Amino acid sequence: MQKEDIKEILIDFGLSEHEALVYLSSLTLGPSTVSKIAKHSGVKRTTVYPVIESLKKRGIMNIEIKGIKKLFVAENPEKLESIID
C-alpha cells in the first residue's frame, strides 16, 4: 500500500489532511522534532504544532522528553482504530 492510499484511509477515519500527513511522517521517522516532522510531511512547521496538539487529544501522538528536546511519537496504528471509534 502506498503512502497516498494510507493517507486517504486516515482521512476516511476522520483525520484532516494535515493530521494524516503529520501522523504518517511521525510513524516513518520515529521519535522526532517538529522541524523533522514538518520537513518530512511537507506541512509548515508553524502548522505542525497545532496538528500535533490535535493528534495528542485524539490519543494517537505522544511527547517524549530527551534531555532538553521534545520528541514527538506517533502511536501504533493498531491503536488508531479503537481510538477513532
PDB file of N, CA, C and O in Angstrom:
ATOM      1  N   MET A   1       0.847  -1.185   0.000  1.00  0.00           N
ATOM      2  CA  MET A   1       0.000   0.000   0.000  1.00  0.00           C
ATOM      3  C   MET A   1       0.889   1.243   0.000  1.00  0.00           C
ATOM      4  O   MET A   1       1.874   1.304   0.712  1.00  0.00           O
ATOM      5  N   GLN A   2       0.524   2.218  -0.807  1.00  0.00           N
ATOM      6  CA  GLN A   2       1.345   3.414  -0.926  1.00  0.00           C
ATOM      7  C   GLN A   2       0.927   4.478   0.078  1.00  0.00           C
ATOM      8  O   GLN A   2      -0.175   4.450   0.612  1.00  0.00           O
ATOM      9  N   LYS A   3       1.836   5.416   0.293  1.00  0.00           N
ATOM     10  CA  LYS A   3       1.611   6.489   1.274  1.00  0.00           C
ATOM     11  C   LYS A   3       0.314   7.248   0.989  1.00  0.00           C
ATOM     12  O   LYS A   3      -0.439   7.554   1.901  1.00  0.00           O
ATOM     13  N   GLU A   4       0.044   7.512  -0.278  1.00  0.00           N
ATOM     14  CA  GLU A   4      -1.165   8.262  -0.661  1.00  0.00           C
ATOM     15  C   GLU A   4      -2.432   7.480  -0.289  1.00  0.00           C
ATOM     16  O   GLU A   4      -3.417   8.051   0.181  1.00  0.00           O
ATOM     17  N   ASP A   5      -2.388   6.149  -0.481  1.00  0.00           N
ATOM     18  CA  ASP A   5      -3.538   5.299  -0.121  1.00  0.00           C
ATOM     19  C   ASP A   5      -3.774   5.322   1.378  1.00  0.00           C
ATOM     20  O   ASP A   5      -4.915   5.419   1.839  1.00  0.00           O
ATOM     21  N   ILE A   6      -2.691   5.224   2.149  1.00  0.00           N
ATOM     22  CA  ILE A   6      -2.800   5.230   3.605  1.00  0.00           C
ATOM     23  C   ILE A   6      -3.334   6.574   4.081  1.00  0.00           C
ATOM     24  O   ILE A   6      -4.185   6.639   4.966  1.00  0.00           O
ATOM     25  N   LYS A   7      -2.849   7.660   3.459  1.00  0.00           N
ATOM     26  CA  LYS A   7      -3.331   8.995   3.817  1.00  0.00           C
ATOM     27  C   LYS A   7      -4.841   9.086   3.609  1.00  0.00           C
ATOM     28  O   LYS A   7      -5.563   9.594   4.466  1.00  0.00           O
ATOM     29  N   GLU A   8      -5.330   8.569   2.496  1.00  0.00           N
ATOM     30  CA  GLU A   8      -6.774   8.607   2.213  1.00  0.00           C
ATOM     31  C   GLU A   8      -7.567   7.796   3.232  1.00  0.00           C
ATOM     32  O   GLU A   8      -8.651   8.206   3.651  1.00  0.00           O
ATOM     33  N   ILE A   9      -7.037   6.660   3.657  1.00  0.00           N
ATOM     34  CA  ILE A   9      -7.706   5.847   4.675  1.00  0.00           C
ATOM     35  C   ILE A   9      -7.782   6.624   5.986  1.00  0.00           C
ATOM     36  O   ILE A   9      -8.825   6.633   6.654  1.00  0.00           O
ATOM     37  N   LEU A  10      -6.696   7.283   6.367  1.00  0.00           N
ATOM     38  CA  LEU A  10      -6.690   8.081   7.597  1.00  0.00           C
ATOM     39  C   LEU A  10      -7.704   9.217   7.519  1.00  0.00           C
ATOM     40  O   LEU A  10      -8.392   9.513   8.503  1.00  0.00           O
ATOM     41  N   ILE A  11      -7.820   9.833   6.358  1.00  0.00           N
ATOM     42  CA  ILE A  11      -8.800  10.904   6.173  1.00  0.00           C
ATOM     43  C   ILE A  11     -10.219  10.326   6.294  1.00  0.00           C
ATOM     44  O   ILE A  11     -11.092  10.932   6.918  1.00  0.00           O
ATOM     45  N   ASP A  12     -10.432   9.121   5.740  1.00  0.00           N
ATOM     46  CA  ASP A  12     -11.731   8.455   5.876  1.00  0.00           C
ATOM     47  C   ASP A  12     -12.055   8.163   7.337  1.00  0.00           C
ATOM     48  O   ASP A  12     -13.218   8.142   7.737  1.00  0.00           O
ATOM     49  N   PHE A  13     -11.025   7.908   8.154  1.00  0.00           N
ATOM     50  CA  PHE A  13     -11.200   7.678   9.587  1.00  0.00           C
ATOM     51  C   PHE A  13     -11.544   8.961  10.338  1.00  0.00           C
ATOM     52  O   PHE A  13     -11.862   8.934  11.513  1.00  0.00           O
ATOM     53  N   GLY A  14     -11.407  10.102   9.670  1.00  0.00           N
ATOM     54  CA  GLY A  14     -11.793  11.358  10.312  1.00  0.00           C
ATOM     55  C   GLY A  14     -10.652  12.328  10.572  1.00  0.00           C
ATOM     56  O   GLY A  14     -10.865  13.387  11.150  1.00  0.00           O
ATOM     57  N   LEU A  15      -9.440  11.968  10.153  1.00  0.00           N
ATOM     58  CA  LEU A  15      -8.325  12.903  10.318  1.00  0.00           C
ATOM     59  C   LEU A  15      -8.357  13.928   9.193  1.00  0.00           C
ATOM     60  O   LEU A  15      -8.828  13.643   8.094  1.00  0.00           O
ATOM     61  N   SER A  16      -7.829  15.121   9.466  1.00  0.00           N
ATOM     62  CA  SER A  16      -7.673  16.113   8.401  1.00  0.00           C
ATOM     63  C   SER A  16      -6.474  15.704   7.545  1.00  0.00           C
ATOM     64  O   SER A  16      -5.699  14.819   7.925  1.00  0.00           O
ATOM     65  N   GLU A  17      -6.304  16.362   6.415  1.00  0.00           N
ATOM     66  CA  GLU A  17      -5.162  16.033   5.560  1.00  0.00           C
ATOM     67  C   GLU A  17      -3.850  16.292   6.293  1.00  0.00           C
ATOM     68  O   GLU A  17      -2.930  15.466   6.250  1.00  0.00           O
ATOM     69  N   HIS A  18      -3.747  17.432   6.982  1.00  0.00           N
ATOM     70  CA  HIS A  18      -2.521  17.735   7.732  1.00  0.00           C
ATOM     71  C   HIS A  18      -2.296  16.721   8.845  1.00  0.00           C
ATOM     72  O   HIS A  18      -1.154  16.288   9.068  1.00  0.00           O
ATOM     73  N   GLU A  19      -3.361  16.334   9.553  1.00  0.00           N
ATOM     74  CA  GLU A  19      -3.213  15.328  10.614  1.00  0.00           C
ATOM     75  C   GLU A  19      -2.701  14.014  10.037  1.00  0.00           C
ATOM     76  O   GLU A  19      -1.805  13.384  10.605  1.00  0.00           O
ATOM     77  N   ALA A  20      -3.251  13.604   8.902  1.00  0.00           N
ATOM     78  CA  ALA A  20      -2.819  12.359   8.262  1.00  0.00           C
ATOM     79  C   ALA A  20      -1.351  12.433   7.845  1.00  0.00           C
ATOM     80  O   ALA A  20      -0.581  11.496   8.086  1.00  0.00           O
ATOM     81  N   LEU A  21      -0.949  13.558   7.250  1.00  0.00           N
ATOM     82  CA  LEU A  21       0.447  13.714   6.813  1.00  0.00           C
ATOM     83  C   LEU A  21       1.416  13.714   7.992  1.00  0.00           C
ATOM     84  O   LEU A  21       2.463  13.058   7.949  1.00  0.00           O
ATOM     85  N   VAL A  22       1.070  14.436   9.047  1.00  0.00           N
ATOM     86  CA  VAL A  22       1.938  14.503  10.232  1.00  0.00           C
ATOM     87  C   VAL A  22       2.013  13.136  10.909  1.00  0.00           C
ATOM     88  O   VAL A  22       3.091  12.685  11.301  1.00  0.00           O
ATOM     89  N   TYR A  23       0.875  12.449  11.036  1.00  0.00           N
ATOM     90  CA  TYR A  23       0.858  11.126  11.656  1.00  0.00           C
ATOM     91  C   TYR A  23       1.724  10.142  10.851  1.00  0.00           C
ATOM     92  O   TYR A  23       2.558   9.430  11.424  1.00  0.00           O
ATOM     93  N   LEU A  24       1.551  10.110   9.543  1.00  0.00           N
ATOM     94  CA  LEU A  24       2.349   9.207   8.698  1.00  0.00           C
ATOM     95  C   LEU A  24       3.837   9.516   8.784  1.00  0.00           C
ATOM     96  O   LEU A  24       4.663   8.603   8.876  1.00  0.00           O
ATOM     97  N   SER A  25       4.178  10.794   8.776  1.00  0.00           N
ATOM     98  CA  SER A  25       5.584  11.171   8.892  1.00  0.00           C
ATOM     99  C   SER A  25       6.154  10.753  10.233  1.00  0.00           C
ATOM    100  O   SER A  25       7.271  10.250  10.310  1.00  0.00           O
ATOM    101  N   SER A  26       5.378  10.926  11.280  1.00  0.00           N
ATOM    102  CA  SER A  26       5.832  10.538  12.612  1.00  0.00           C
ATOM    103  C   SER A  26       6.029   9.028  12.709  1.00  0.00           C
ATOM    104  O   SER A  26       6.977   8.565  13.343  1.00  0.00           O
ATOM    105  N   LEU A  27       5.140   8.275  12.098  1.00  0.00           N
ATOM    106  CA  LEU A  27       5.305   6.816  12.085  1.00  0.00           C
ATOM    107  C   LEU A  27       6.587   6.427  11.368  1.00  0.00           C
ATOM    108  O   LEU A  27       7.334   5.570  11.834  1.00  0.00           O
ATOM    109  N   THR A  28       6.833   7.058  10.236  1.00  0.00           N
ATOM    110  CA  THR A  28       8.007   6.748   9.426  1.00  0.00           C
ATOM    111  C   THR A  28       9.306   7.124  10.136  1.00  0.00           C
ATOM    112  O   THR A  28      10.265   6.361  10.141  1.00  0.00           O
ATOM    113  N   LEU A  29       9.311   8.316  10.744  1.00  0.00           N
ATOM    114  CA  LEU A  29      10.533   8.851  11.349  1.00  0.00           C
ATOM    115  C   LEU A  29      10.844   8.275  12.726  1.00  0.00           C
ATOM    116  O   LEU A  29      11.991   8.246  13.144  1.00  0.00           O
ATOM    117  N   GLY A  30       9.814   7.860  13.459  1.00  0.00           N
ATOM    118  CA  GLY A  30      10.018   7.504  14.863  1.00  0.00           C
ATOM    119  C   GLY A  30      10.081   8.795  15.669  1.00  0.00           C
ATOM    120  O   GLY A  30       9.686   9.856  15.184  1.00  0.00           O
ATOM    121  N   PRO A  31      10.573   8.729  16.910  1.00  0.00           N
ATOM    122  CA  PRO A  31      10.623   9.934  17.748  1.00  0.00           C
ATOM    123  C   PRO A  31      11.393  11.061  17.042  1.00  0.00           C
ATOM    124  O   PRO A  31      12.538  10.872  16.657  1.00  0.00           O
ATOM    125  N   SER A  32      10.727  12.198  16.819  1.00  0.00           N
ATOM    126  CA  SER A  32      11.315  13.278  16.026  1.00  0.00           C
ATOM    127  C   SER A  32      10.929  14.649  16.548  1.00  0.00           C
ATOM    128  O   SER A  32       9.925  14.803  17.235  1.00  0.00           O
ATOM    129  N   THR A  33      11.705  15.628  16.133  1.00  0.00           N
ATOM    130  CA  THR A  33      11.398  17.022  16.448  1.00  0.00           C
ATOM    131  C   THR A  33      10.332  17.532  15.482  1.00  0.00           C
ATOM    132  O   THR A  33      10.096  16.944  14.425  1.00  0.00           O
ATOM    133  N   VAL A  34       9.715  18.647  15.849  1.00  0.00           N
ATOM    134  CA  VAL A  34       8.716  19.269  14.980  1.00  0.00           C
ATOM    135  C   VAL A  34       9.342  19.631  13.638  1.00  0.00           C
ATOM    136  O   VAL A  34       8.721  19.440  12.586  1.00  0.00           O
ATOM    137  N   SER A  35      10.567  20.131  13.651  1.00  0.00           N
ATOM    138  CA  SER A  35      11.233  20.512  12.400  1.00  0.00           C
ATOM    139  C   SER A  35      11.375  19.332  11.443  1.00  0.00           C
ATOM    140  O   SER A  35      11.108  19.457  10.245  1.00  0.00           O
ATOM    141  N   LYS A  36      11.791  18.181  11.962  1.00  0.00           N
ATOM    142  CA  LYS A  36      11.947  16.993  11.117  1.00  0.00           C
ATOM    143  C   LYS A  36      10.597  16.531  10.581  1.00  0.00           C
ATOM    144  O   LYS A  36      10.477  16.154   9.418  1.00  0.00           O
ATOM    145  N   ILE A  37       9.578  16.548  11.445  1.00  0.00           N
ATOM    146  CA  ILE A  37       8.241  16.133  11.016  1.00  0.00           C
ATOM    147  C   ILE A  37       7.735  17.083   9.924  1.00  0.00           C
ATOM    148  O   ILE A  37       7.175  16.637   8.918  1.00  0.00           O
ATOM    149  N   ALA A  38       7.940  18.382  10.111  1.00  0.00           N
ATOM    150  CA  ALA A  38       7.489  19.368   9.132  1.00  0.00           C
ATOM    151  C   ALA A  38       8.178  19.132   7.785  1.00  0.00           C
ATOM    152  O   ALA A  38       7.520  19.126   6.740  1.00  0.00           O
ATOM    153  N   LYS A  39       9.479  18.936   7.823  1.00  0.00           N
ATOM    154  CA  LYS A  39      10.241  18.743   6.584  1.00  0.00           C
ATOM    155  C   LYS A  39       9.785  17.472   5.865  1.00  0.00           C
ATOM    156  O   LYS A  39       9.571  17.476   4.655  1.00  0.00           O
ATOM    157  N   HIS A  40       9.600  16.398   6.603  1.00  0.00           N
ATOM    158  CA  HIS A  40       9.219  15.111   6.016  1.00  0.00           C
ATOM    159  C   HIS A  40       7.784  15.126   5.498  1.00  0.00           C
ATOM    160  O   HIS A  40       7.499  14.553   4.454  1.00  0.00           O
ATOM    161  N   SER A  41       6.891  15.797   6.217  1.00  0.00           N
ATOM    162  CA  SER A  41       5.465  15.778   5.856  1.00  0.00           C
ATOM    163  C   SER A  41       5.101  16.814   4.799  1.00  0.00           C
ATOM    164  O   SER A  41       4.073  16.687   4.132  1.00  0.00           O
ATOM    165  N   GLY A  42       5.929  17.859   4.691  1.00  0.00           N
ATOM    166  CA  GLY A  42       5.600  18.939   3.772  1.00  0.00           C
ATOM    167  C   GLY A  42       4.607  19.932   4.359  1.00  0.00           C
ATOM    168  O   GLY A  42       4.110  20.810   3.671  1.00  0.00           O
ATOM    169  N   VAL A  43       4.313  19.793   5.652  1.00  0.00           N
ATOM    170  CA  VAL A  43       3.415  20.714   6.357  1.00  0.00           C
ATOM    171  C   VAL A  43       4.284  21.769   7.040  1.00  0.00           C
ATOM    172  O   VAL A  43       5.311  21.434   7.633  1.00  0.00           O
ATOM    173  N   LYS A  44       3.889  23.034   6.963  1.00  0.00           N
ATOM    174  CA  LYS A  44       4.676  24.106   7.578  1.00  0.00           C
ATOM    175  C   LYS A  44       4.875  23.841   9.069  1.00  0.00           C
ATOM    176  O   LYS A  44       3.959  23.379   9.750  1.00  0.00           O
ATOM    177  N   ARG A  45       6.072  24.161   9.557  1.00  0.00           N
ATOM    178  CA  ARG A  45       6.406  23.930  10.959  1.00  0.00           C
ATOM    179  C   ARG A  45       5.399  24.594  11.890  1.00  0.00           C
ATOM    180  O   ARG A  45       4.969  23.999  12.872  1.00  0.00           O
ATOM    181  N   THR A  46       4.999  25.826  11.564  1.00  0.00           N
ATOM    182  CA  THR A  46       4.053  26.538  12.430  1.00  0.00           C
ATOM    183  C   THR A  46       2.683  25.871  12.437  1.00  0.00           C
ATOM    184  O   THR A  46       1.934  26.010  13.401  1.00  0.00           O
ATOM    185  N   THR A  47       2.364  25.120  11.398  1.00  0.00           N
ATOM    186  CA  THR A  47       1.103  24.373  11.344  1.00  0.00           C
ATOM    187  C   THR A  47       1.217  23.045  12.078  1.00  0.00           C
ATOM    188  O   THR A  47       0.229  22.539  12.616  1.00  0.00           O
ATOM    189  N   VAL A  48       2.419  22.475  12.108  1.00  0.00           N
ATOM    190  CA  VAL A  48       2.615  21.166  12.732  1.00  0.00           C
ATOM    191  C   VAL A  48       2.280  21.207  14.232  1.00  0.00           C
ATOM    192  O   VAL A  48       1.699  20.262  14.765  1.00  0.00           O
ATOM    193  N   TYR A  49       2.614  22.312  14.915  1.00  0.00           N
ATOM    194  CA  TYR A  49       2.338  22.401  16.361  1.00  0.00           C
ATOM    195  C   TYR A  49       0.861  22.166  16.700  1.00  0.00           C
ATOM    196  O   TYR A  49       0.551  21.290  17.514  1.00  0.00           O
ATOM    197  N   PRO A  50      -0.086  22.921  16.093  1.00  0.00           N
ATOM    198  CA  PRO A  50      -1.494  22.660  16.428  1.00  0.00           C
ATOM    199  C   PRO A  50      -1.990  21.291  15.943  1.00  0.00           C
ATOM    200  O   PRO A  50      -2.859  20.684  16.581  1.00  0.00           O
ATOM    201  N   VAL A  51      -1.415  20.793  14.856  1.00  0.00           N
ATOM    202  CA  VAL A  51      -1.795  19.466  14.367  1.00  0.00           C
ATOM    203  C   VAL A  51      -1.377  18.407  15.380  1.00  0.00           C
ATOM    204  O   VAL A  51      -2.158  17.493  15.694  1.00  0.00           O
ATOM    205  N   ILE A  52      -0.170  18.528  15.921  1.00  0.00           N
ATOM    206  CA  ILE A  52       0.286  17.577  16.940  1.00  0.00           C
ATOM    207  C   ILE A  52      -0.618  17.653  18.178  1.00  0.00           C
ATOM    208  O   ILE A  52      -0.975  16.625  18.752  1.00  0.00           O
ATOM    209  N   GLU A  53      -1.003  18.862  18.574  1.00  0.00           N
ATOM    210  CA  GLU A  53      -1.916  19.010  19.721  1.00  0.00           C
ATOM    211  C   GLU A  53      -3.230  18.277  19.460  1.00  0.00           C
ATOM    212  O   GLU A  53      -3.756  17.598  20.333  1.00  0.00           O
ATOM    213  N   SER A  54      -3.749  18.415  18.262  1.00  0.00           N
ATOM    214  CA  SER A  54      -4.991  17.742  17.892  1.00  0.00           C
ATOM    215  C   SER A  54      -4.818  16.220  17.937  1.00  0.00           C
ATOM    216  O   SER A  54      -5.680  15.500  18.454  1.00  0.00           O
ATOM    217  N   LEU A  55      -3.697  15.735  17.418  1.00  0.00           N
ATOM    218  CA  LEU A  55      -3.420  14.293  17.436  1.00  0.00           C
ATOM    219  C   LEU A  55      -3.224  13.786  18.862  1.00  0.00           C
ATOM    220  O   LEU A  55      -3.627  12.664  19.194  1.00  0.00           O
ATOM    221  N   LYS A  56      -2.613  14.613  19.717  1.00  0.00           N
ATOM    222  CA  LYS A  56      -2.450  14.232  21.130  1.00  0.00           C
ATOM    223  C   LYS A  56      -3.812  14.090  21.797  1.00  0.00           C
ATOM    224  O   LYS A  56      -4.053  13.146  22.553  1.00  0.00           O
ATOM    225  N   LYS A  57      -4.721  15.022  21.514  1.00  0.00           N
ATOM    226  CA  LYS A  57      -6.073  14.960  22.093  1.00  0.00           C
ATOM    227  C   LYS A  57      -6.814  13.710  21.639  1.00  0.00           C
ATOM    228  O   LYS A  57      -7.621  13.162  22.378  1.00  0.00           O
ATOM    229  N   ARG A  58      -6.536  13.273  20.428  1.00  0.00           N
ATOM    230  CA  ARG A  58      -7.157  12.051  19.900  1.00  0.00           C
ATOM    231  C   ARG A  58      -6.488  10.787  20.467  1.00  0.00           C
ATOM    232  O   ARG A  58      -6.976   9.683  20.265  1.00  0.00           O
ATOM    233  N   GLY A  59      -5.333  10.964  21.112  1.00  0.00           N
ATOM    234  CA  GLY A  59      -4.635   9.837  21.713  1.00  0.00           C
ATOM    235  C   GLY A  59      -3.729   9.070  20.765  1.00  0.00           C
ATOM    236  O   GLY A  59      -3.359   7.939  21.049  1.00  0.00           O
ATOM    237  N   ILE A  60      -3.373   9.681  19.626  1.00  0.00           N
ATOM    238  CA  ILE A  60      -2.536   8.955  18.671  1.00  0.00           C
ATOM    239  C   ILE A  60      -1.160   9.590  18.481  1.00  0.00           C
ATOM    240  O   ILE A  60      -0.428   9.234  17.561  1.00  0.00           O
ATOM    241  N   MET A  61      -0.801  10.503  19.377  1.00  0.00           N
ATOM    242  CA  MET A  61       0.517  11.125  19.344  1.00  0.00           C
ATOM    243  C   MET A  61       0.942  11.400  20.786  1.00  0.00           C
ATOM    244  O   MET A  61       0.109  11.763  21.611  1.00  0.00           O
ATOM    245  N   ASN A  62       2.204  11.202  21.064  1.00  0.00           N
ATOM    246  CA  ASN A  62       2.747  11.445  22.399  1.00  0.00           C
ATOM    247  C   ASN A  62       4.030  12.257  22.318  1.00  0.00           C
ATOM    248  O   ASN A  62       4.640  12.360  21.259  1.00  0.00           O
ATOM    249  N   ILE A  63       4.439  12.771  23.484  1.00  0.00           N
ATOM    250  CA  ILE A  63       5.688  13.515  23.582  1.00  0.00           C
ATOM    251  C   ILE A  63       6.662  12.725  24.447  1.00  0.00           C
ATOM    252  O   ILE A  63       6.285  12.211  25.490  1.00  0.00           O
ATOM    253  N   GLU A  64       7.896  12.637  23.979  1.00  0.00           N
ATOM    254  CA  GLU A  64       8.989  12.075  24.774  1.00  0.00           C
ATOM    255  C   GLU A  64       9.961  13.212  25.047  1.00  0.00           C
ATOM    256  O   GLU A  64      10.298  13.966  24.143  1.00  0.00           O
ATOM    257  N   ILE A  65      10.419  13.317  26.270  1.00  0.00           N
ATOM    258  CA  ILE A  65      11.421  14.322  26.612  1.00  0.00           C
ATOM    259  C   ILE A  65      12.780  13.628  26.676  1.00  0.00           C
ATOM    260  O   ILE A  65      12.961  12.680  27.430  1.00  0.00           O
ATOM    261  N   LYS A  66      13.694  14.086  25.835  1.00  0.00           N
ATOM    262  CA  LYS A  66      15.072  13.557  25.836  1.00  0.00           C
ATOM    263  C   LYS A  66      15.996  14.717  26.154  1.00  0.00           C
ATOM    264  O   LYS A  66      16.273  15.547  25.293  1.00  0.00           O
ATOM    265  N   GLY A  67      16.427  14.797  27.398  1.00  0.00           N
ATOM    266  CA  GLY A  67      17.260  15.923  27.810  1.00  0.00           C
ATOM    267  C   GLY A  67      16.451  17.194  27.729  1.00  0.00           C
ATOM    268  O   GLY A  67      15.418  17.317  28.378  1.00  0.00           O
ATOM    269  N   ILE A  68      16.873  18.123  26.866  1.00  0.00           N
ATOM    270  CA  ILE A  68      16.131  19.375  26.713  1.00  0.00           C
ATOM    271  C   ILE A  68      15.246  19.360  25.460  1.00  0.00           C
ATOM    272  O   ILE A  68      14.561  20.329  25.178  1.00  0.00           O
ATOM    273  N   LYS A  69      15.268  18.255  24.707  1.00  0.00           N
ATOM    274  CA  LYS A  69      14.490  18.171  23.468  1.00  0.00           C
ATOM    275  C   LYS A  69      13.149  17.495  23.696  1.00  0.00           C
ATOM    276  O   LYS A  69      13.033  16.533  24.445  1.00  0.00           O
ATOM    277  N   LYS A  70      12.139  18.031  23.013  1.00  0.00           N
ATOM    278  CA  LYS A  70      10.831  17.375  22.963  1.00  0.00           C
ATOM    279  C   LYS A  70      10.773  16.597  21.661  1.00  0.00           C
ATOM    280  O   LYS A  70      10.957  17.162  20.587  1.00  0.00           O
ATOM    281  N   LEU A  71      10.539  15.300  21.781  1.00  0.00           N
ATOM    282  CA  LEU A  71      10.382  14.469  20.594  1.00  0.00           C
ATOM    283  C   LEU A  71       8.932  13.993  20.526  1.00  0.00           C
ATOM    284  O   LEU A  71       8.336  13.650  21.542  1.00  0.00           O
ATOM    285  N   PHE A  72       8.396  13.979  19.335  1.00  0.00           N
ATOM    286  CA  PHE A  72       7.004  13.604  19.139  1.00  0.00           C
ATOM    287  C   PHE A  72       6.942  12.230  18.501  1.00  0.00           C
ATOM    288  O   PHE A  72       7.689  11.932  17.575  1.00  0.00           O
ATOM    289  N   VAL A  73       6.043  11.391  19.032  1.00  0.00           N
ATOM    290  CA  VAL A  73       5.977   9.988  18.632  1.00  0.00           C
ATOM    291  C   VAL A  73       4.534   9.622  18.291  1.00  0.00           C
ATOM    292  O   VAL A  73       3.625   9.889  19.075  1.00  0.00           O
ATOM    293  N   ALA A  74       4.341   8.987  17.137  1.00  0.00           N
ATOM    294  CA  ALA A  74       3.015   8.506  16.748  1.00  0.00           C
ATOM    295  C   ALA A  74       2.738   7.183  17.448  1.00  0.00           C
ATOM    296  O   ALA A  74       3.623   6.347  17.602  1.00  0.00           O
ATOM    297  N   GLU A  75       1.494   7.005  17.881  1.00  0.00           N
ATOM    298  CA  GLU A  75       1.077   5.732  18.470  1.00  0.00           C
ATOM    299  C   GLU A  75       1.013   4.665  17.384  1.00  0.00           C
ATOM    300  O   GLU A  75       0.840   4.960  16.201  1.00  0.00           O
ATOM    301  N   ASN A  76       1.091   3.421  17.806  1.00  0.00           N
ATOM    302  CA  ASN A  76       0.990   2.283  16.908  1.00  0.00           C
ATOM    303  C   ASN A  76      -0.329   2.356  16.126  1.00  0.00           C
ATOM    304  O   ASN A  76      -1.372   2.622  16.714  1.00  0.00           O
ATOM    305  N   PRO A  77      -0.297   2.098  14.809  1.00  0.00           N
ATOM    306  CA  PRO A  77      -1.527   2.168  14.008  1.00  0.00           C
ATOM    307  C   PRO A  77      -2.635   1.237  14.496  1.00  0.00           C
ATOM    308  O   PRO A  77      -3.804   1.510  14.288  1.00  0.00           O
ATOM    309  N   GLU A  78      -2.272   0.131  15.160  1.00  0.00           N
ATOM    310  CA  GLU A  78      -3.292  -0.785  15.689  1.00  0.00           C
ATOM    311  C   GLU A  78      -4.175  -0.076  16.710  1.00  0.00           C
ATOM    312  O   GLU A  78      -5.349  -0.382  16.838  1.00  0.00           O
ATOM    313  N   LYS A  79      -3.619   0.885  17.429  1.00  0.00           N
ATOM    314  CA  LYS A  79      -4.373   1.633  18.425  1.00  0.00           C
ATOM    315  C   LYS A  79      -5.301   2.657  17.768  1.00  0.00           C
ATOM    316  O   LYS A  79      -6.303   3.054  18.357  1.00  0.00           O
ATOM    317  N   LEU A  80      -4.985   3.042  16.557  1.00  0.00           N
ATOM    318  CA  LEU A  80      -5.722   4.078  15.848  1.00  0.00           C
ATOM    319  C   LEU A  80      -7.206   3.747  15.704  1.00  0.00           C
ATOM    320  O   LEU A  80      -8.059   4.574  15.989  1.00  0.00           O
ATOM    321  N   GLU A  81      -7.517   2.540  15.278  1.00  0.00           N
ATOM    322  CA  GLU A  81      -8.916   2.169  15.018  1.00  0.00           C
ATOM    323  C   GLU A  81      -9.758   2.242  16.287  1.00  0.00           C
ATOM    324  O   GLU A  81     -10.852   2.793  16.297  1.00  0.00           O
ATOM    325  N   SER A  82      -9.224   1.720  17.399  1.00  0.00           N
ATOM    326  CA  SER A  82     -10.005   1.732  18.642  1.00  0.00           C
ATOM    327  C   SER A  82     -10.178   3.150  19.185  1.00  0.00           C
ATOM    328  O   SER A  82     -11.212   3.479  19.759  1.00  0.00           O
ATOM    329  N   ILE A  83      -9.213   4.016  18.962  1.00  0.00           N
ATOM    330  CA  ILE A  83      -9.310   5.399  19.443  1.00  0.00           C
ATOM    331  C   ILE A  83     -10.319   6.180  18.618  1.00  0.00           C
ATOM    332  O   ILE A  83     -11.131   6.916  19.169  1.00  0.00           O
ATOM    333  N   ILE A  84     -10.287   6.010  17.317  1.00  0.00           N
ATOM    334  CA  ILE A  84     -11.163   6.785  16.446  1.00  0.00           C
ATOM    335  C   ILE A  84     -12.613   6.329  16.571  1.00  0.00           C
ATOM    336  O   ILE A  84     -13.524   7.114  16.455  1.00  0.00           O
ATOM    337  N   ASP A  85     -12.830   5.051  16.852  1.00  0.00           N
ATOM    338  CA  ASP A  85     -14.199   4.555  17.077  1.00  0.00           C
ATOM    339  C   ASP A  85     -14.744   5.210  18.316  1.00  0.00           C
ATOM    340  O   ASP A  85     -15.724   5.726  18.460  1.00  0.00           O
TER     341      ASP A  85
END
